[in-house]
Short mmCIF file of C-alpha atoms and ligand atoms in Angstrom, two decimals:
data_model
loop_
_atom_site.label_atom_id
_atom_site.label_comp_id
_atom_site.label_asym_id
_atom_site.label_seq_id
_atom_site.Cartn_x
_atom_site.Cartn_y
_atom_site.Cartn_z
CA UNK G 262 68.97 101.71 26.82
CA UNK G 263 69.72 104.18 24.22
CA UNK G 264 70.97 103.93 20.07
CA UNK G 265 73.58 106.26 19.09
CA UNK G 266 74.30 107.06 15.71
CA UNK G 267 77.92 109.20 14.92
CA UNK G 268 78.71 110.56 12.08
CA UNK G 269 82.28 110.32 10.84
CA UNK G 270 84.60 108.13 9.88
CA UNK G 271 88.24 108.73 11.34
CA UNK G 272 90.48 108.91 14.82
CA UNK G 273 88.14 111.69 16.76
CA UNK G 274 84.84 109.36 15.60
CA UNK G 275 86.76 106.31 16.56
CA UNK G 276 87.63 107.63 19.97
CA UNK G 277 83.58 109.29 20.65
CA UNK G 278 82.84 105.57 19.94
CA UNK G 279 85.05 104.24 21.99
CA UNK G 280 84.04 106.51 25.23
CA UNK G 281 80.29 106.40 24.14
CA UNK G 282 81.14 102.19 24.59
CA UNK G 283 82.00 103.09 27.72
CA UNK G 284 78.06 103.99 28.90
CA UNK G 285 76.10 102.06 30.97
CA UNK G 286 73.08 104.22 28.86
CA UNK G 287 74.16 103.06 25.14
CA UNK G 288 72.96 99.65 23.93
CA UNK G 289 73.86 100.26 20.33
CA UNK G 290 76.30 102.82 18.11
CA UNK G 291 75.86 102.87 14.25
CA UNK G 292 78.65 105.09 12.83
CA UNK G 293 78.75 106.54 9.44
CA UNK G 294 80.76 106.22 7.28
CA UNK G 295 82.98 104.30 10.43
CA UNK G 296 86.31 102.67 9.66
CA UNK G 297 87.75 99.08 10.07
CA UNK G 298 88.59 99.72 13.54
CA UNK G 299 85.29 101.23 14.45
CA UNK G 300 83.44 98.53 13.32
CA UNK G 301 84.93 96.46 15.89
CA UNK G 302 82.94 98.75 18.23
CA UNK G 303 79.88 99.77 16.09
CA UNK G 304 78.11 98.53 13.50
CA UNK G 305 79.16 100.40 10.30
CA UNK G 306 77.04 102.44 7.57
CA UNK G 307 77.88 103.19 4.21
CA UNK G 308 76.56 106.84 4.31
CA UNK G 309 78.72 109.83 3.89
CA UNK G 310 78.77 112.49 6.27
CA UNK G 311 77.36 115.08 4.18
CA UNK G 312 74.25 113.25 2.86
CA UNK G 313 72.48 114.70 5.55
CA UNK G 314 69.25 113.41 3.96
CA UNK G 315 70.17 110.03 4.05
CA UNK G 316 71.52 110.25 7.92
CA UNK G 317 68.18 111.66 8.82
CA UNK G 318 66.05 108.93 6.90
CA UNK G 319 68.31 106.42 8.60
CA UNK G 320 67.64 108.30 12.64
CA UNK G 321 64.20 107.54 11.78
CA UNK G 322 64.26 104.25 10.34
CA UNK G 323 66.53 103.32 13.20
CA UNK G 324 64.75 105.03 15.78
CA UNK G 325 67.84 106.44 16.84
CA UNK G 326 67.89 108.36 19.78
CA UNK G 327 70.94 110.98 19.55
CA UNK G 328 72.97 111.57 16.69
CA UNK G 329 76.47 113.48 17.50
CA UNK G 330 78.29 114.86 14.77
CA UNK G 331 81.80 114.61 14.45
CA UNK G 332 83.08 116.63 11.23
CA UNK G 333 82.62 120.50 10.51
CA UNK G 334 81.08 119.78 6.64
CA UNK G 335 78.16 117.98 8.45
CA UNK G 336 77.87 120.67 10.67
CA UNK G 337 78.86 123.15 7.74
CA UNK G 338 76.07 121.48 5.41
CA UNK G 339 73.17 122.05 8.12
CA UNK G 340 72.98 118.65 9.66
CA UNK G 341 71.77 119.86 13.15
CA UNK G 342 69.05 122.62 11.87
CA UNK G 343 67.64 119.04 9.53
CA UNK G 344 68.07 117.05 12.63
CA UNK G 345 66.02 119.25 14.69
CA UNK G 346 63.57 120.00 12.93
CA UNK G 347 62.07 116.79 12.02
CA UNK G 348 62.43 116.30 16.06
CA UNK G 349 65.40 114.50 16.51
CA UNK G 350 67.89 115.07 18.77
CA UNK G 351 71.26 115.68 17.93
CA UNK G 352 75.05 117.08 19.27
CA UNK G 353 76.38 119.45 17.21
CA UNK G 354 75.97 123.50 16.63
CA UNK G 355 73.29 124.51 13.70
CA UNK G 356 74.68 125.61 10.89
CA UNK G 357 74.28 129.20 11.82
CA UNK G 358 76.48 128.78 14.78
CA UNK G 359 79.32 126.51 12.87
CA UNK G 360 80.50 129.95 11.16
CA UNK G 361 82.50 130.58 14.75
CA UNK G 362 84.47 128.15 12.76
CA UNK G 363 83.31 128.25 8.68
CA UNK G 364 84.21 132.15 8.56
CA UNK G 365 87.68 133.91 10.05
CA UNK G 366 85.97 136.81 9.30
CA UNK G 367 83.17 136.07 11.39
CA UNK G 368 84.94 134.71 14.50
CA UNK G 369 87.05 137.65 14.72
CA UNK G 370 84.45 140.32 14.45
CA UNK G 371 82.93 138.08 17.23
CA UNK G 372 86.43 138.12 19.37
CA UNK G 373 86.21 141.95 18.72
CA UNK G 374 83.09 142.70 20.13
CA UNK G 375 83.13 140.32 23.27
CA UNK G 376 86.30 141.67 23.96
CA UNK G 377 88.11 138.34 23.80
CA UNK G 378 92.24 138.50 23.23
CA UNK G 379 93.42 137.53 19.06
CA UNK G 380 95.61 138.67 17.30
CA UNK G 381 94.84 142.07 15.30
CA UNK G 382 93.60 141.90 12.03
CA UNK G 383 92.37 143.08 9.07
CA UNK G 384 89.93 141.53 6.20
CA UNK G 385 90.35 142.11 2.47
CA UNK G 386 88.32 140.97 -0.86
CA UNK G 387 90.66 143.46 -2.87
CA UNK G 388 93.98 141.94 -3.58
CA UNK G 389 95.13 145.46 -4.24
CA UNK G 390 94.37 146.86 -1.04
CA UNK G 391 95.37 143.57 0.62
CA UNK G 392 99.07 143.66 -0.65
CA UNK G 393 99.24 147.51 0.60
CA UNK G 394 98.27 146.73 4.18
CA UNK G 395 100.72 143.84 3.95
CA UNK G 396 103.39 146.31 2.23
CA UNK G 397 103.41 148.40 5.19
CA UNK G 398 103.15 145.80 7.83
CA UNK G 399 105.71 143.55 9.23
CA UNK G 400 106.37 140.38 8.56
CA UNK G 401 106.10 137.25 9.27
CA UNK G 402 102.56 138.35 8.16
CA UNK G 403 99.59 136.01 8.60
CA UNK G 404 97.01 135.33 5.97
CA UNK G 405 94.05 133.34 6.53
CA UNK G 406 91.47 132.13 3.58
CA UNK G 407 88.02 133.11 4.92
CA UNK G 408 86.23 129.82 4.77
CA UNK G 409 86.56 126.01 4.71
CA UNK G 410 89.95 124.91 3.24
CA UNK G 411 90.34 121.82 4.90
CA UNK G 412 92.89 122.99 7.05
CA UNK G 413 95.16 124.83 4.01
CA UNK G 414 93.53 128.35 4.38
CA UNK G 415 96.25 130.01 6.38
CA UNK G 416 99.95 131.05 5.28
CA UNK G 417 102.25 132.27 8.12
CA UNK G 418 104.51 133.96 5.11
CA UNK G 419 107.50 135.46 6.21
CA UNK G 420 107.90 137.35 2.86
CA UNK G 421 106.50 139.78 0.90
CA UNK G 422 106.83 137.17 -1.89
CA UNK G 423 105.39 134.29 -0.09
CA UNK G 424 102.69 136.85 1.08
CA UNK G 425 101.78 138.20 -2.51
CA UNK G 426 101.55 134.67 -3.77
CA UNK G 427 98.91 133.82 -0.97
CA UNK G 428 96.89 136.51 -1.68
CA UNK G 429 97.11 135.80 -5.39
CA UNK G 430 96.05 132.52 -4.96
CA UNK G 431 92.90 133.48 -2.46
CA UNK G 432 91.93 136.46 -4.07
CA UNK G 433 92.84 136.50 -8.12
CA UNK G 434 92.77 132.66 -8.56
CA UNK G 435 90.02 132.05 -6.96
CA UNK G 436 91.64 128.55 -5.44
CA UNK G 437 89.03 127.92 -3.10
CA UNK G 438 85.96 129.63 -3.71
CA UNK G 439 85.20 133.34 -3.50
CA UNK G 440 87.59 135.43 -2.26
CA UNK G 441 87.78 137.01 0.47
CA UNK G 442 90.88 137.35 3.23
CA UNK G 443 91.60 137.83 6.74
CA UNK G 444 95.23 139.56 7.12
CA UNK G 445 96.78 139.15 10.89
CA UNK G 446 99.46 139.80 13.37
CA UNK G 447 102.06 137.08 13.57
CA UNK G 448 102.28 135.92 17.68
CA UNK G 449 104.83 133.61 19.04
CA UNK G 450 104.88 131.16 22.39
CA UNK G 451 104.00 127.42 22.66
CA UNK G 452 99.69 126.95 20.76
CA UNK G 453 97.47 124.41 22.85
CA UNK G 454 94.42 123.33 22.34
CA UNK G 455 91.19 123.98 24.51
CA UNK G 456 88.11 122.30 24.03
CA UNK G 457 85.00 122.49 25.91
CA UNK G 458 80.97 121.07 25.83
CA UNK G 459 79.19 124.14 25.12
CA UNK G 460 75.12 124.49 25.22
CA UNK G 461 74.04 128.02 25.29
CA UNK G 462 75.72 129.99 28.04
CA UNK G 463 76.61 126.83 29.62
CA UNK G 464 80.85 126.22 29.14
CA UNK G 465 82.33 122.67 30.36
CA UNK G 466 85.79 122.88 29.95
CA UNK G 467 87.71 119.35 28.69
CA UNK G 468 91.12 118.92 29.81
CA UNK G 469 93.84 120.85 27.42
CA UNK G 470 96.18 119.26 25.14
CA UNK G 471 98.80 119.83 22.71
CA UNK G 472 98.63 119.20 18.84
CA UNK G 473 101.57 118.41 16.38
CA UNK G 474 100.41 120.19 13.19
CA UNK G 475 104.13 119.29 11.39
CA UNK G 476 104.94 116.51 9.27
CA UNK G 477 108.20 115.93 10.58
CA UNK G 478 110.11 115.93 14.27
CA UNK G 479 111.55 119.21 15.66
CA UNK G 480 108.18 120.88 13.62
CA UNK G 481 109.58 120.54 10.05
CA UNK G 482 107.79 119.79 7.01
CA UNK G 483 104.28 120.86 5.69
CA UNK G 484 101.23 121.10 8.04
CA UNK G 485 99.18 118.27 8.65
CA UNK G 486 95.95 117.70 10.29
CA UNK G 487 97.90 116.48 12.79
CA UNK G 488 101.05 114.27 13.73
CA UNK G 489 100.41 112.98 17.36
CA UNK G 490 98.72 114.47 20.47
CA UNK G 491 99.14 114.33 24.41
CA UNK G 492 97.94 115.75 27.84
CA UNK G 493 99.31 115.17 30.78
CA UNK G 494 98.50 114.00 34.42
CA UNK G 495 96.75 116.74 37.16
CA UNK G 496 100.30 116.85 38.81
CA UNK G 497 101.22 119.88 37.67
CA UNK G 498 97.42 121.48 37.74
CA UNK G 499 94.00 121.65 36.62
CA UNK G 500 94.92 122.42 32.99
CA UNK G 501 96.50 118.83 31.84
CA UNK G 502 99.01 120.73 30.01
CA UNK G 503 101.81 121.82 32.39
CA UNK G 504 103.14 125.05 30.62
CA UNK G 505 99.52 126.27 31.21
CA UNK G 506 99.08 127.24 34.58
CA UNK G 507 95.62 126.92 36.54
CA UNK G 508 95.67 130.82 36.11
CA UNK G 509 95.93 130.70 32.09
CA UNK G 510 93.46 127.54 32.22
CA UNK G 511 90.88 129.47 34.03
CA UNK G 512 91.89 133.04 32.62
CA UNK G 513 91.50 130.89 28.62
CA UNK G 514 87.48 129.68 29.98
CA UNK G 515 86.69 133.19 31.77
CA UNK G 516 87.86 135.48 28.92
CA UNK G 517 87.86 132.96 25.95
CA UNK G 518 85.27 130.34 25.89
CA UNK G 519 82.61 131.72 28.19
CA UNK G 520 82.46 135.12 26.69
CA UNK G 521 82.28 133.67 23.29
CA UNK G 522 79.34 131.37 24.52
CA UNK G 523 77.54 134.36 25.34
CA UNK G 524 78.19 136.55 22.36
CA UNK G 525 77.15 133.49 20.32
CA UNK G 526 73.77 132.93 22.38
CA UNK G 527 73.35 137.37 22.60
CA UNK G 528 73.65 137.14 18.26
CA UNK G 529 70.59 134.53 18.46
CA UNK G 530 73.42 131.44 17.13
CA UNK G 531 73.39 129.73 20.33
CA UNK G 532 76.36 126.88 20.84
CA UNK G 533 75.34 123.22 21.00
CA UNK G 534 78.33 121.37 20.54
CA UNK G 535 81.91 121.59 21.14
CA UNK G 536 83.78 124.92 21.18
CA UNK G 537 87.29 124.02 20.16
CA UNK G 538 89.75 127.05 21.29
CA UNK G 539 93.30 126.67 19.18
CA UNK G 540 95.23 129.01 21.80
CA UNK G 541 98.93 130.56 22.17
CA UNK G 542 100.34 131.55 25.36
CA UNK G 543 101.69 134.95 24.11
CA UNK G 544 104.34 137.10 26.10
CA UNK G 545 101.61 139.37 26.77
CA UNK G 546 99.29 136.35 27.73
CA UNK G 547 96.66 133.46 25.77
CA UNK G 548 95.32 135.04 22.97
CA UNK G 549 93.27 133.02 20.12
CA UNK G 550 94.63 131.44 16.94
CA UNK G 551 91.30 130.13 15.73
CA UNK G 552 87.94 128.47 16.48
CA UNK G 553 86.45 124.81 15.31
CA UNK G 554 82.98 124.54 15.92
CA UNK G 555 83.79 120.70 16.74
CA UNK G 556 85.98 118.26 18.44
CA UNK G 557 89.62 118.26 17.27
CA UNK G 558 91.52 116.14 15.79
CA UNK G 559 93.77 114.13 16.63
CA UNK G 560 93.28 116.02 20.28
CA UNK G 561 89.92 114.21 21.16
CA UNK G 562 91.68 111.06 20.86
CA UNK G 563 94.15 111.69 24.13
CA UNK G 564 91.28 113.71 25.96
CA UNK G 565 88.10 111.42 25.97
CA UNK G 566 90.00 108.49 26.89
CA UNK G 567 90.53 110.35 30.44
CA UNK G 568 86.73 111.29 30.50
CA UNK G 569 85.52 109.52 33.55
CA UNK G 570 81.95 110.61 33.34
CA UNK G 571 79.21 109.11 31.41
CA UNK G 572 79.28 110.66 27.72
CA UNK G 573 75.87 109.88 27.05
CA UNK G 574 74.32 112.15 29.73
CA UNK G 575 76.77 115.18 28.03
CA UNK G 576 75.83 114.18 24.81
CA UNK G 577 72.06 114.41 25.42
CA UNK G 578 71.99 117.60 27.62
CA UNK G 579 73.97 119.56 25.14
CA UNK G 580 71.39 118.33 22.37
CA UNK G 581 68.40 118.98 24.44
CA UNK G 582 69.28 122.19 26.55
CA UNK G 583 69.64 120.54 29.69
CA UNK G 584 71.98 121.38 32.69
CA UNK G 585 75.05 119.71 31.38
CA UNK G 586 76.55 117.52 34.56
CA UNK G 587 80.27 118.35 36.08
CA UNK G 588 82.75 116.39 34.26
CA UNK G 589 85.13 114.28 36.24
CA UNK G 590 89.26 113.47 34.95
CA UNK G 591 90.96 110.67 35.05
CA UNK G 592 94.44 111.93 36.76
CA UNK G 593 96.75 110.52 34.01
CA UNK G 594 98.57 111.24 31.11
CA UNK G 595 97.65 110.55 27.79
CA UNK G 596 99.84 110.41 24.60
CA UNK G 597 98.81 109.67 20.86
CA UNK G 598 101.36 108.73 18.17
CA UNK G 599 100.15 109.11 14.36
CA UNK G 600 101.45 106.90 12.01
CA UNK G 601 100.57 108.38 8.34
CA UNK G 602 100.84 106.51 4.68
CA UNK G 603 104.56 108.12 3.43
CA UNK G 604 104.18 110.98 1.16
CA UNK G 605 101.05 112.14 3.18
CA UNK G 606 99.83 115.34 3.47
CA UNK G 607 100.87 114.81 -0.23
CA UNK G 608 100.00 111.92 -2.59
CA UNK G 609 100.86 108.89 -1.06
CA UNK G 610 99.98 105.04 -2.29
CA UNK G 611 96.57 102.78 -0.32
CA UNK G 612 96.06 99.01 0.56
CA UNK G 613 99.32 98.17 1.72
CA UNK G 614 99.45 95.64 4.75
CA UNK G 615 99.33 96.56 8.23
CA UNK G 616 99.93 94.14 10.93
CA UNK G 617 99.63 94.55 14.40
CA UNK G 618 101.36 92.02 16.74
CA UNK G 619 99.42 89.59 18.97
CA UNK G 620 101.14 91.15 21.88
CA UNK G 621 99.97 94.53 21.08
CA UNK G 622 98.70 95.58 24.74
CA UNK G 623 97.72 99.56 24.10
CA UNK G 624 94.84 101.51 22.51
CA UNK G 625 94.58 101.64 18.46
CA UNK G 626 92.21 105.08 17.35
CA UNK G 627 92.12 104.35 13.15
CA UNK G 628 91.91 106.75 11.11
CA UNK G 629 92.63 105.75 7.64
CA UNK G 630 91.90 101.85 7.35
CA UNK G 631 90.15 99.37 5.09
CA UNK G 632 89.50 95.44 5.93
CA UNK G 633 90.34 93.21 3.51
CA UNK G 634 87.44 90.69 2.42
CA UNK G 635 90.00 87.92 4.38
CA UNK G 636 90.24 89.67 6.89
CA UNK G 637 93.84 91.55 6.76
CA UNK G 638 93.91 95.00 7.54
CA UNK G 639 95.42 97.61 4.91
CA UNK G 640 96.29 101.62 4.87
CA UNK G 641 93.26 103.25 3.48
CA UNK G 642 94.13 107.53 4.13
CA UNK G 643 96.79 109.97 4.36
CA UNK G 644 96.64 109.41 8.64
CA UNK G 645 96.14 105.69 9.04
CA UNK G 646 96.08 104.98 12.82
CA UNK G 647 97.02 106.61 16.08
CA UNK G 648 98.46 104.67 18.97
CA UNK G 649 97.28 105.39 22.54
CA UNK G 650 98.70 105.10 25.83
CA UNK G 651 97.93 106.08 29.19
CA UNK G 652 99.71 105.97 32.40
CA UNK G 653 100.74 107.87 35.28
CA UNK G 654 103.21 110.02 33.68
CA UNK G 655 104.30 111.76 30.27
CA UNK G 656 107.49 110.23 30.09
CA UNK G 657 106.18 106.64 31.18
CA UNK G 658 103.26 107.46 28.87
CA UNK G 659 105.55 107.79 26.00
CA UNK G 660 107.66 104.83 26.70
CA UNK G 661 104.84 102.71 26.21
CA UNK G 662 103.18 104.71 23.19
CA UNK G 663 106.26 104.15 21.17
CA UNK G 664 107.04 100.61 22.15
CA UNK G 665 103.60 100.02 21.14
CA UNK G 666 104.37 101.99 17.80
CA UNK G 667 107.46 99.58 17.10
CA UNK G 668 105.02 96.42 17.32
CA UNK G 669 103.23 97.91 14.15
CA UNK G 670 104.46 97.07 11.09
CA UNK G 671 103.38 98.25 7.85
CA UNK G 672 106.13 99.24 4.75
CA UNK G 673 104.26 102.59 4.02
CA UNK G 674 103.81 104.56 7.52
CA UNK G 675 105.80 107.17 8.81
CA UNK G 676 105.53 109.03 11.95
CA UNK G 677 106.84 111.37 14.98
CA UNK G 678 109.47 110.31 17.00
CA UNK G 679 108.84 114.02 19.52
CA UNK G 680 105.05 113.64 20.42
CA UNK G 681 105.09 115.87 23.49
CA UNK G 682 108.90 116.49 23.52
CA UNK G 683 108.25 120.24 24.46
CA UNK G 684 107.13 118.97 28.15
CA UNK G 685 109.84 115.44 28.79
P1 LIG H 1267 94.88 127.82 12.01
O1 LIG H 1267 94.37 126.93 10.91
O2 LIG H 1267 94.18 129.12 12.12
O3 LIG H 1267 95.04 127.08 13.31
O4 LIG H 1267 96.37 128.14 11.61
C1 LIG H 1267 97.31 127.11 11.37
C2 LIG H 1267 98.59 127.42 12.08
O5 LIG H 1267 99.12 128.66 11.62
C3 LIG H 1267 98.41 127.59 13.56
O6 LIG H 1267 98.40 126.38 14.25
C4 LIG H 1267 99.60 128.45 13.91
O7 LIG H 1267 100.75 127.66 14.06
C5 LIG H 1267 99.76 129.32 12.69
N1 LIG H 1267 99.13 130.61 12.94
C6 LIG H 1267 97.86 130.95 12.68
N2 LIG H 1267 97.62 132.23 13.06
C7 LIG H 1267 98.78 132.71 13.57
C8 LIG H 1267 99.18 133.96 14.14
N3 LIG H 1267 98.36 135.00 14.21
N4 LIG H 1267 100.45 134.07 14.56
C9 LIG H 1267 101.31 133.03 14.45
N5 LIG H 1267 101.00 131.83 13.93
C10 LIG H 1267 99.75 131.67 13.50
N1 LIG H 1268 93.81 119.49 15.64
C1 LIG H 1268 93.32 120.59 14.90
C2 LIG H 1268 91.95 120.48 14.42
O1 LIG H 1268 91.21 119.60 14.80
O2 LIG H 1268 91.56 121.33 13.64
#
């Protein structure tokens, strides 16, 4: 029987938990940092999930025997080249390899030469030159920070103004590091979200799902790192998603994922983790919006729950290099309601009082919560908790989500009332 450790501390880490609970192979998950409701299911540690040096001297002194890695900064900050080479084993892509999702710049030169459908672009470090493309473009016009910015590195600007000021602030001001831009065509149609275990040339495509990036219903508001999450039942295909047809599902892994795989594993940066594909269905067909090097979130928290198949025996043949098994579905629909601290993604107040009520019957995923020293649970993050439900159907599925949602109470959440409206 195996020791997992996973490193994290929010919804996606809470829901690897909960499947990797699910193993007949796992004896024992640590998690780090964890979270009040995944220490119900592991046993917490107070490590962040950069201080790669102190995860590794814990793998040892724990004789752990897989890590997996939940968050791009670990990834980002070289967790998996550390890993390996003092001979552990680990999930996750080497640092190297994270850029598909660290540098725009990188993953579209990448797109470029495997052929693979994005939208067209151009990259800048001269704000100069960078306002005259956009000049004589159209607009909307897309800008897109070339690095890590925690989710706040692109502007959709549909103004010269709007666009000027974004390049101002990544190139002149120098908001989030050095500068240096990715300029691109604006595409419409409905974005879903394709994730898949990737180890080397080998491409195991998850079930799809849709993301609400939006603070508020009908897609108002600021972004977010997202507001709610769902995939549905294998009644209308193979894709979970039924505005993606089994054509566009295997068209997105045949000209998307797989040939990225290869380019990856051809430029000596191999994949070892999850390739996360943020897609549009276009007029003129799926292009890509971006990559993440790592499970999404809050995606992974409708998806695993349907993963039949042990997660262990993924886990450990993506780490190693092994044959990674077939990956069997549970034929049902999933959908995940966020409920976020008020004010969030802007300031927004911690430790007030959550209480859940005894007949609570459905799946809670936390994501931003602190136990109390007597035991009461309080808000603790920006996105607090996601509810889960499963069932048959979308619109059954979301009948019991949001009754579930009303038997939360807490003076300081907010959330969704539209989590998968686009399909009921
Ligand atoms: P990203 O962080 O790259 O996923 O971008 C955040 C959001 O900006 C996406 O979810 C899209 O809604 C939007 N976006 C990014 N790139 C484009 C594009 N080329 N055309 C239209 N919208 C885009
Ligand atoms: N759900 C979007 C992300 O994980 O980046």
């Amino acid at each position: 029987m195996k020791k997992v450790l996973v490193v994290g501390g929010g919804g996606r880490e809470h829901a690897i938990v909960d499947a990797l609970s699910r193993s007949a192979r796992v004896a024992k998950i640590y998690c780090a940092p964890g979270n009040a409701g995944i220490a119900e299911q592991a046993e917490c540690v107070s490590l962040k999930d950069t201080d790669v040096d102190g995860l590794l001297a814990f793998a040892k002194a724990n004789q752990i025997d897989l890590t997996v890695v939940g968050p791009e900064a670990a990834l980002a900050a070289g967790i998996v080249d550390k890993f390996r080479a003092a001979g552990l084993k680990i999930f996750g892509h080497t640092q190297a390899a994270t850029a598909i999702e660290s540098s725009k710049d990188f993953a579209k030169r990448l797109m470029a030469g495997a052929q693979v459908p994005t939208a067209a672009y151009r990259t800048f470090t001269d704000f100069d030159k960078a306002l005259a493309y956009v000049k004589a473009g159209s607009f909307p016009t897309v800008i897109k920070y070339d690095g890590l910015a925690a989710g706040k590195g692109v502007v959709v600007a549909p103004t010269l103004e709007e666009a000027e000021a974004a390049l101002r602030d990544m190139l002149l001001d120098g908001r989030y590091g050095e500068g240096k831009v990715v300029i691109e065509e604006f595409l419409t149609g409905p974005e879903f979200s394709l994730m898949a275990f990737v180890s080397g040339r080998q491409v195991r495509p998850m079930v799809a799902a849709q993301d609400h990036k939006r603070a508020f219903d009908g897609d108002e508001g600021p972004n977010t790192g997202g507001m709610g999450a769902y995939t549905e039942s294998f009644a209308t295909g193979k894709s979970g998603l039924s505005f993606i047809s089994d054509e566009d599902y295997d068209f997105a892994v045949s000209h998307i994922l797989q040939p990225v795989a290869d380019a990856m594993a051809d430029a000596g940066t191999p994949l070892s983790g999850v390739l996360y594909g943020g897609l549009m269905k276009t007029p003129t067909g799926i292009k890509v919006i971006e990559f993440n090097a790592r499970f999404g979130d809050p995606e992974t928290e409708v998806v695993l729950p349907r993963l039949e198949s042990d997660i262990y025996d993924v886990f450990e043949a993506v780490a190693t290099g092994s044959p990674i098994p077939g990956l069997q579905w549970r034929d049902e629909s999933v959908m995940g309601v966020v409920m976020a601290s008020k004010g969030y993604p802007g300031s927004y107040a911690k430790g007030v009082a959550i209480t859940v009520a005894p007949a609570f019957a459905e799946r809670i995923y936390h994501m931003g919560t602190k136990r109390q020293d007597d035991g009461s649970l309080v808000t603790a993050g920006g996105r607090v908790l996601m509810v889960i439900a499963s069932a048959p159907t979308m619109p059954e599925a979301s009948r019991r989500c949001y009754a579930a949602v009303a038997q939360i109470t807490c003076d300081n959440l907010f959330y969704r009332h539209d989590i998968a409206k686009y399909v009921l």
